[in-house]
Amino acid sequence: MSVLLEARGVIKEFRSAAGLPGRRTAAFQAVAGVDLQVNRGETLALVGESGSGKTTLARCLMRLVEPTAGEIRFDGRDLRALPAAALRAERRRFQMVFQDPHSSLNPRLRIGSMLAEPIRVHRLRPRAEIAARVAELLELVGLPPTAAAQYPHEFSGGQRQRLGIARALATEPELLVADEPVSALDVSIRAQIVNLLVALQRRYGLALLFITHDLALVEHLADRVAVMYRGRIVEEAPNAALFATPRHPYTRALLRAVPRVRPASAGEGLREADPGASGAEDAVVSGGCAYRPRCDRASARCAREIPLLVPPAGAHRYACFHPLDPETDRNFSPREP
Ligand SMILES: Nc1ncnc2c1ncn2[C@@H]1O[C@H](COP(=O)(O)OP(=O)(O)OP(=O)(O)O)[C@@H](O)[C@H]1O
Ligand SMILES: [Mg+2]
């Protein structure tokens, strides 16, 4: 499988408490050194609690914000080294679908103009064919061609997210980054939008980076999963392996917080406390493993050293000195009858 997007050592620092009297500005790393690959055509889910840095990482990858450090390669080319014109051209190939379909569409633009613009800018169709292409894009996302003459406010939340997807597809991208694309929508229509994304991803062989809190959704659609905690990837694995044999204690805590339909034979409780609601998230951790205040396996080493992802070249990697044992700490298998 070939790598489409590759991030190495990505750091994004924010300065907090700037200008407060008596306080020095502290640099805070929302993304604290992330290595990540997205392969062509795959769906990679990025999960982790609120504030773990998922959106910030995605925005760095998309070059919507400038990372403080690190390298981001798309199809082998270093995006940070590209001159502005080349970056604009390259942008066609990776597009983002945003969480909030209300604020992400320009209210003053008719849908037809909104969809035509990227086609024109990137010269993807001759002038005379643009209107037909706009109708085609609308059809792809399940909207009638008459939508082209309307304004965003005339559509429901779910329809607006369909429009957001159509706009992302207008440039014929190879990578789609969807940041919580359904969490702002009514529960009743989330599945439709997810199914639409998955259908389009398969149809065009798109790589999809899907950011979500919803692990049930992840299990349903991801090829691989990356778990983020406090700015770092703490575990990365093929879907089935992550759910069946999580190695990082945080991943297991996340999995246990999800209400699931389990095989009766598993004989476990259905739900445990949400690991994000423990109160421990306020603990300030400097040096060592950021998860250790919440971790029942933490040792002196965890306070001294930051665990790196191991094994370095493995498909299933985890950043933990005391990983769960895949035999004795086995989770239920989601594929078991
Ligand atoms: N522009 C900014 N300036 C300062 N701090 C920021 C900025 N953007 C994000 N942060 C901080 O960086 C951290 C990571 O935020 P981010 O939005 O990336 O998390 P997230 O994983 O996407 O969370 P959520 O699941 O709630 O969307 C948070 O502590 C947030 O407050
Ligand atoms: Mg976010």
XYZ file of C-alpha atoms and ligand atoms in Angstrom:
369
model
C 0.000 0.000 0.000
C 1.451 3.344 -0.846
C 1.683 6.273 1.510
C -0.272 9.363 0.454
C 0.176 11.636 3.453
C 3.041 11.402 5.871
C 3.623 13.520 8.951
C 6.889 13.379 10.867
C 7.580 15.005 14.203
C 4.700 17.464 13.895
C 4.510 19.926 16.771
C 2.030 22.761 17.212
C 2.665 25.070 20.111
C 0.309 27.685 21.469
C 1.257 30.337 23.978
C -1.091 30.447 26.904
C -1.815 33.189 29.437
C -0.136 35.773 27.223
C 0.154 39.161 28.876
C -1.271 38.213 32.248
C 0.485 40.241 34.961
C 2.965 38.281 36.990
C 2.874 35.316 34.652
C 5.240 34.273 31.977
C 3.720 32.966 28.793
C 3.961 29.225 28.771
C 4.307 27.290 25.569
C 1.746 24.556 25.397
C 1.994 21.805 22.796
C -1.440 20.946 21.445
C 0.353 18.565 19.078
C 3.487 17.233 20.740
C 5.446 15.355 18.076
C 3.203 13.261 15.863
C 4.255 10.765 13.211
C 1.345 9.620 11.090
C 0.793 8.041 7.698
C -2.353 7.868 5.620
C -2.217 5.309 2.838
C -3.956 5.675 -0.504
C -7.563 4.586 -0.422
C -7.680 3.724 3.282
C -9.854 5.030 6.073
C -7.808 6.042 9.083
C -9.799 7.007 12.156
C -8.273 9.480 14.595
C -9.841 9.212 18.027
C -9.209 10.698 21.446
C -10.968 12.778 24.028
C -11.820 16.438 23.654
C -8.748 18.651 23.690
C -6.315 15.880 22.726
C -5.262 17.833 19.629
C -7.097 16.043 16.819
C -8.388 19.168 15.093
C -5.109 20.994 15.543
C -3.248 18.060 14.004
C -5.705 17.891 11.085
C -5.324 21.607 10.460
C -1.537 21.234 10.424
C -1.786 18.329 7.987
C -4.061 20.340 5.690
C -1.740 23.317 5.927
C -4.553 25.432 7.341
C -2.247 26.331 10.214
C 1.512 26.448 10.304
C 3.010 23.734 12.498
C 5.721 24.860 14.912
C 7.921 22.005 13.735
C 7.824 18.836 11.695
C 7.520 17.624 8.168
C 4.353 17.010 6.178
C 4.642 15.143 2.908
C 1.815 14.652 0.475
C 2.506 12.133 -2.272
C 6.187 12.426 -1.428
C 6.401 16.214 -1.620
C 7.184 18.329 1.416
C 4.216 20.693 1.697
C 6.115 23.065 3.940
C 8.805 23.586 1.329
C 6.439 24.286 -1.582
C 6.191 27.831 -2.915
C 2.723 29.414 -2.540
C 1.588 28.789 -6.120
C 2.581 25.142 -6.013
C 0.873 24.698 -2.648
C -2.339 26.194 -4.061
C -2.256 23.705 -6.918
C -1.488 20.837 -4.561
C -4.404 21.819 -2.287
C -6.809 20.514 -4.886
C -5.721 17.020 -3.907
C -6.661 17.173 -0.214
C -9.881 18.590 1.097
C -11.566 18.945 4.441
C -15.146 18.354 5.540
C -15.873 20.402 8.643
C -17.864 19.671 11.751
C -20.300 22.524 11.524
C -22.162 22.635 8.219
C -23.775 25.933 9.252
C -20.688 28.070 9.563
C -18.587 26.362 6.901
C -20.693 27.449 3.900
C -20.618 31.055 2.687
C -24.189 32.330 3.290
C -24.051 34.823 0.429
C -23.077 32.386 -2.288
C -25.570 30.364 -4.252
C -24.742 26.668 -4.164
C -24.038 26.674 -7.903
C -21.387 29.384 -7.550
C -19.908 27.746 -4.478
C -19.403 24.459 -6.344
C -18.330 26.079 -9.624
C -15.577 28.139 -8.086
C -13.044 25.406 -7.289
C -13.749 23.772 -10.671
C -12.934 27.071 -12.373
C -9.938 27.951 -10.207
C -8.298 24.582 -10.743
C -9.418 24.439 -14.410
C -10.963 21.025 -13.959
C -13.606 21.448 -16.696
C -14.005 23.686 -19.741
C -16.336 26.622 -19.021
C -19.224 25.130 -20.951
C -19.197 21.964 -18.860
C -19.097 23.509 -15.407
C -22.875 23.681 -14.914
C -23.232 20.021 -15.814
C -20.437 19.128 -13.401
C -22.156 21.086 -10.629
C -25.357 19.098 -11.257
C -23.322 15.899 -11.193
C -21.742 16.805 -7.839
C -25.171 17.535 -6.379
C -26.426 14.202 -7.614
C -23.423 12.441 -6.061
C -24.440 13.708 -2.637
C -28.135 13.023 -3.168
C -29.388 16.530 -3.874
C -31.474 17.705 -6.864
C -29.912 19.914 -9.585
C -32.278 22.729 -8.583
C -30.217 23.118 -5.385
C -27.671 25.051 -7.477
C -29.931 28.127 -7.508
C -30.453 28.129 -3.736
C -28.598 29.580 -0.757
C -27.183 27.609 2.208
C -29.855 28.812 4.654
C -32.520 27.078 2.582
C -31.128 23.677 3.542
C -31.318 21.505 6.656
C -28.217 20.556 8.663
C -27.894 17.189 6.953
C -28.344 18.737 3.505
C -25.733 21.352 4.312
C -23.287 18.647 5.259
C -24.042 16.993 1.904
C -23.177 20.331 0.311
C -19.959 20.484 2.327
C -19.055 17.055 0.979
C -19.944 18.088 -2.592
C -17.691 21.111 -2.250
C -14.834 18.956 -0.987
C -15.323 16.562 -3.910
C -15.455 19.370 -6.477
C -11.663 19.437 -6.699
C -11.469 15.656 -7.202
C -9.259 15.123 -4.159
C -7.298 12.014 -3.265
C -7.568 12.642 0.466
C -10.565 13.763 2.452
C -10.166 14.838 6.058
C -13.487 14.769 7.883
C -13.359 16.350 11.348
C -16.371 15.174 13.356
C -18.496 15.456 10.209
C -21.696 14.260 11.862
C -21.427 15.278 15.500
C -23.282 18.560 14.909
C -26.139 16.764 13.159
C -29.321 15.175 14.442
C -28.674 11.625 15.574
C -31.369 10.463 13.153
C -29.472 11.590 10.075
C -25.891 10.818 11.096
C -25.883 7.350 9.574
C -26.992 8.689 6.185
C -24.105 11.137 6.068
C -21.559 8.574 7.231
C -22.824 6.083 4.663
C -22.583 8.727 1.972
C -18.969 9.461 2.901
C -18.072 5.790 2.898
C -19.807 5.192 -0.451
C -17.967 8.101 -2.056
C -14.692 7.026 -0.494
C -15.049 3.556 -2.036
C -16.280 4.815 -5.364
C -13.331 7.149 -5.865
C -10.722 5.223 -3.886
C -10.255 8.225 -1.624
C -8.094 8.146 1.419
C -10.206 9.258 4.369
C -8.941 10.619 7.660
C -11.979 10.423 9.882
C -11.828 12.275 13.196
C -14.418 11.268 15.732
C -15.325 10.553 19.336
C -17.652 7.787 18.243
C -15.886 4.451 18.607
C -18.859 2.450 17.399
C -18.576 4.368 14.141
C -14.828 3.771 14.035
C -15.274 0.049 14.354
C -17.779 0.158 11.518
C -15.776 2.147 9.003
C -12.051 2.395 9.716
C -9.265 0.292 8.239
C -6.840 1.595 10.830
C -7.194 3.572 14.017
C -4.878 6.086 15.672
C -5.552 7.047 19.293
C -4.464 10.469 20.419
C -3.867 11.571 23.998
C -2.553 14.985 25.058
C -1.020 15.799 21.710
C 0.544 12.413 21.032
C -0.457 9.275 19.197
C -0.446 6.640 21.936
C -1.637 3.681 19.889
C -2.057 2.866 16.232
C -3.391 -0.395 14.846
C -5.512 -2.126 12.242
C -9.166 -1.833 13.245
C -9.741 -5.419 14.402
C -6.502 -5.505 16.413
C -7.232 -2.249 18.175
C -10.662 -3.360 19.296
C -9.678 -6.935 20.180
C -6.255 -6.421 21.753
C -5.681 -2.807 22.765
C -2.164 -2.454 24.178
C -2.305 1.046 25.685
C -4.244 1.408 28.963
C -5.827 4.602 27.642
C -7.175 2.820 24.581
C -8.752 0.196 26.773
C -10.311 2.886 28.951
C -11.733 4.529 25.832
C -13.148 1.239 24.576
C -14.694 0.477 27.931
C -16.425 3.834 28.007
C -18.414 3.003 24.894
C -21.802 1.412 25.341
C -21.669 -1.645 23.123
C -23.689 -4.598 22.104
C -21.546 -7.426 23.369
C -21.741 -11.147 22.953
C -23.579 -12.566 25.954
C -20.662 -14.908 26.646
C -18.283 -12.032 27.278
C -19.912 -11.588 30.666
C -18.558 -8.111 31.297
C -20.276 -4.965 32.454
C -21.651 -2.884 29.634
C -20.264 0.409 30.647
C -17.551 1.893 32.769
C -16.767 5.466 33.642
C -15.861 7.778 30.797
C -12.075 8.136 31.042
C -12.465 11.772 30.017
C -14.735 12.503 32.970
C -12.459 11.367 35.754
C -11.320 14.787 36.908
C -7.734 13.617 36.485
C -7.505 15.573 33.243
C -6.650 18.652 35.263
C -3.463 17.141 36.604
C -0.454 18.925 35.204
C 2.096 16.456 34.003
C 5.562 17.560 33.109
C 7.903 15.000 31.631
C 7.213 11.321 31.373
C 4.003 9.761 30.167
C 1.072 12.192 30.134
C -1.364 9.406 30.922
C 0.326 8.313 34.146
C -1.912 10.229 36.610
C -4.832 8.182 35.339
C -2.960 4.950 34.842
C -3.036 2.021 37.264
C 0.095 0.545 35.658
C 2.334 3.602 36.006
C 5.854 3.078 37.349
C 8.816 5.298 38.169
C 9.990 4.926 34.594
C 6.721 6.454 33.344
C 7.516 9.606 35.345
C 11.018 9.853 33.886
C 10.659 8.961 30.240
C 8.189 9.693 27.503
C 7.231 6.394 25.893
C 7.675 6.262 22.113
C 5.596 4.206 19.706
C 6.909 0.633 19.479
C 7.672 -1.500 17.624
C 8.990 1.198 15.295
C 8.011 -0.536 12.064
C 5.045 -2.525 13.353
C 1.457 -2.336 12.130
C 0.244 -2.297 15.735
C 2.214 0.273 17.708
C 1.769 1.618 21.214
C 3.519 4.185 23.369
C 3.589 2.447 26.721
C 6.241 0.865 28.949
C 3.706 -1.464 30.531
C 1.415 -2.470 27.680
C -1.553 -4.728 28.171
C -0.887 -8.346 27.377
C -2.667 -9.406 24.181
C -3.446 -12.802 25.701
C -4.427 -12.103 29.282
C -5.799 -8.597 28.762
C -7.709 -9.542 25.673
C -10.743 -7.442 24.967
C -13.825 -9.171 23.567
C -13.473 -9.571 19.824
C -15.950 -7.429 17.924
C -16.085 -10.053 15.175
C -16.992 -12.938 17.489
C -20.536 -14.269 17.178
N -5.828 28.682 18.411
C -5.562 28.151 19.612
N -4.948 28.859 20.577
C -4.665 28.326 21.765
N -4.978 27.052 22.105
C -5.609 26.297 21.201
C -5.945 26.803 19.908
N -6.567 25.809 19.206
C -6.615 24.749 20.034
N -6.048 25.033 21.229
C -5.893 24.101 22.360
O -5.217 22.968 21.878
C -5.736 21.788 22.491
C -6.184 20.829 21.429
O -7.349 21.336 20.814
P -8.066 20.613 19.600
O -9.203 21.465 19.194
O -7.059 20.291 18.571
O -8.572 19.277 20.283
P -9.576 18.190 19.695
O -8.933 16.875 19.976
O -9.924 18.496 18.297
O -10.824 18.354 20.652
P -12.391 18.137 20.307
O -12.589 16.645 20.363
O -13.095 18.833 21.413
O -12.671 18.716 18.961
C -6.825 22.249 23.424
O -6.292 22.350 24.714
C -7.209 23.602 22.901
O -7.700 24.423 23.922
Mg -11.720 18.903 17.360
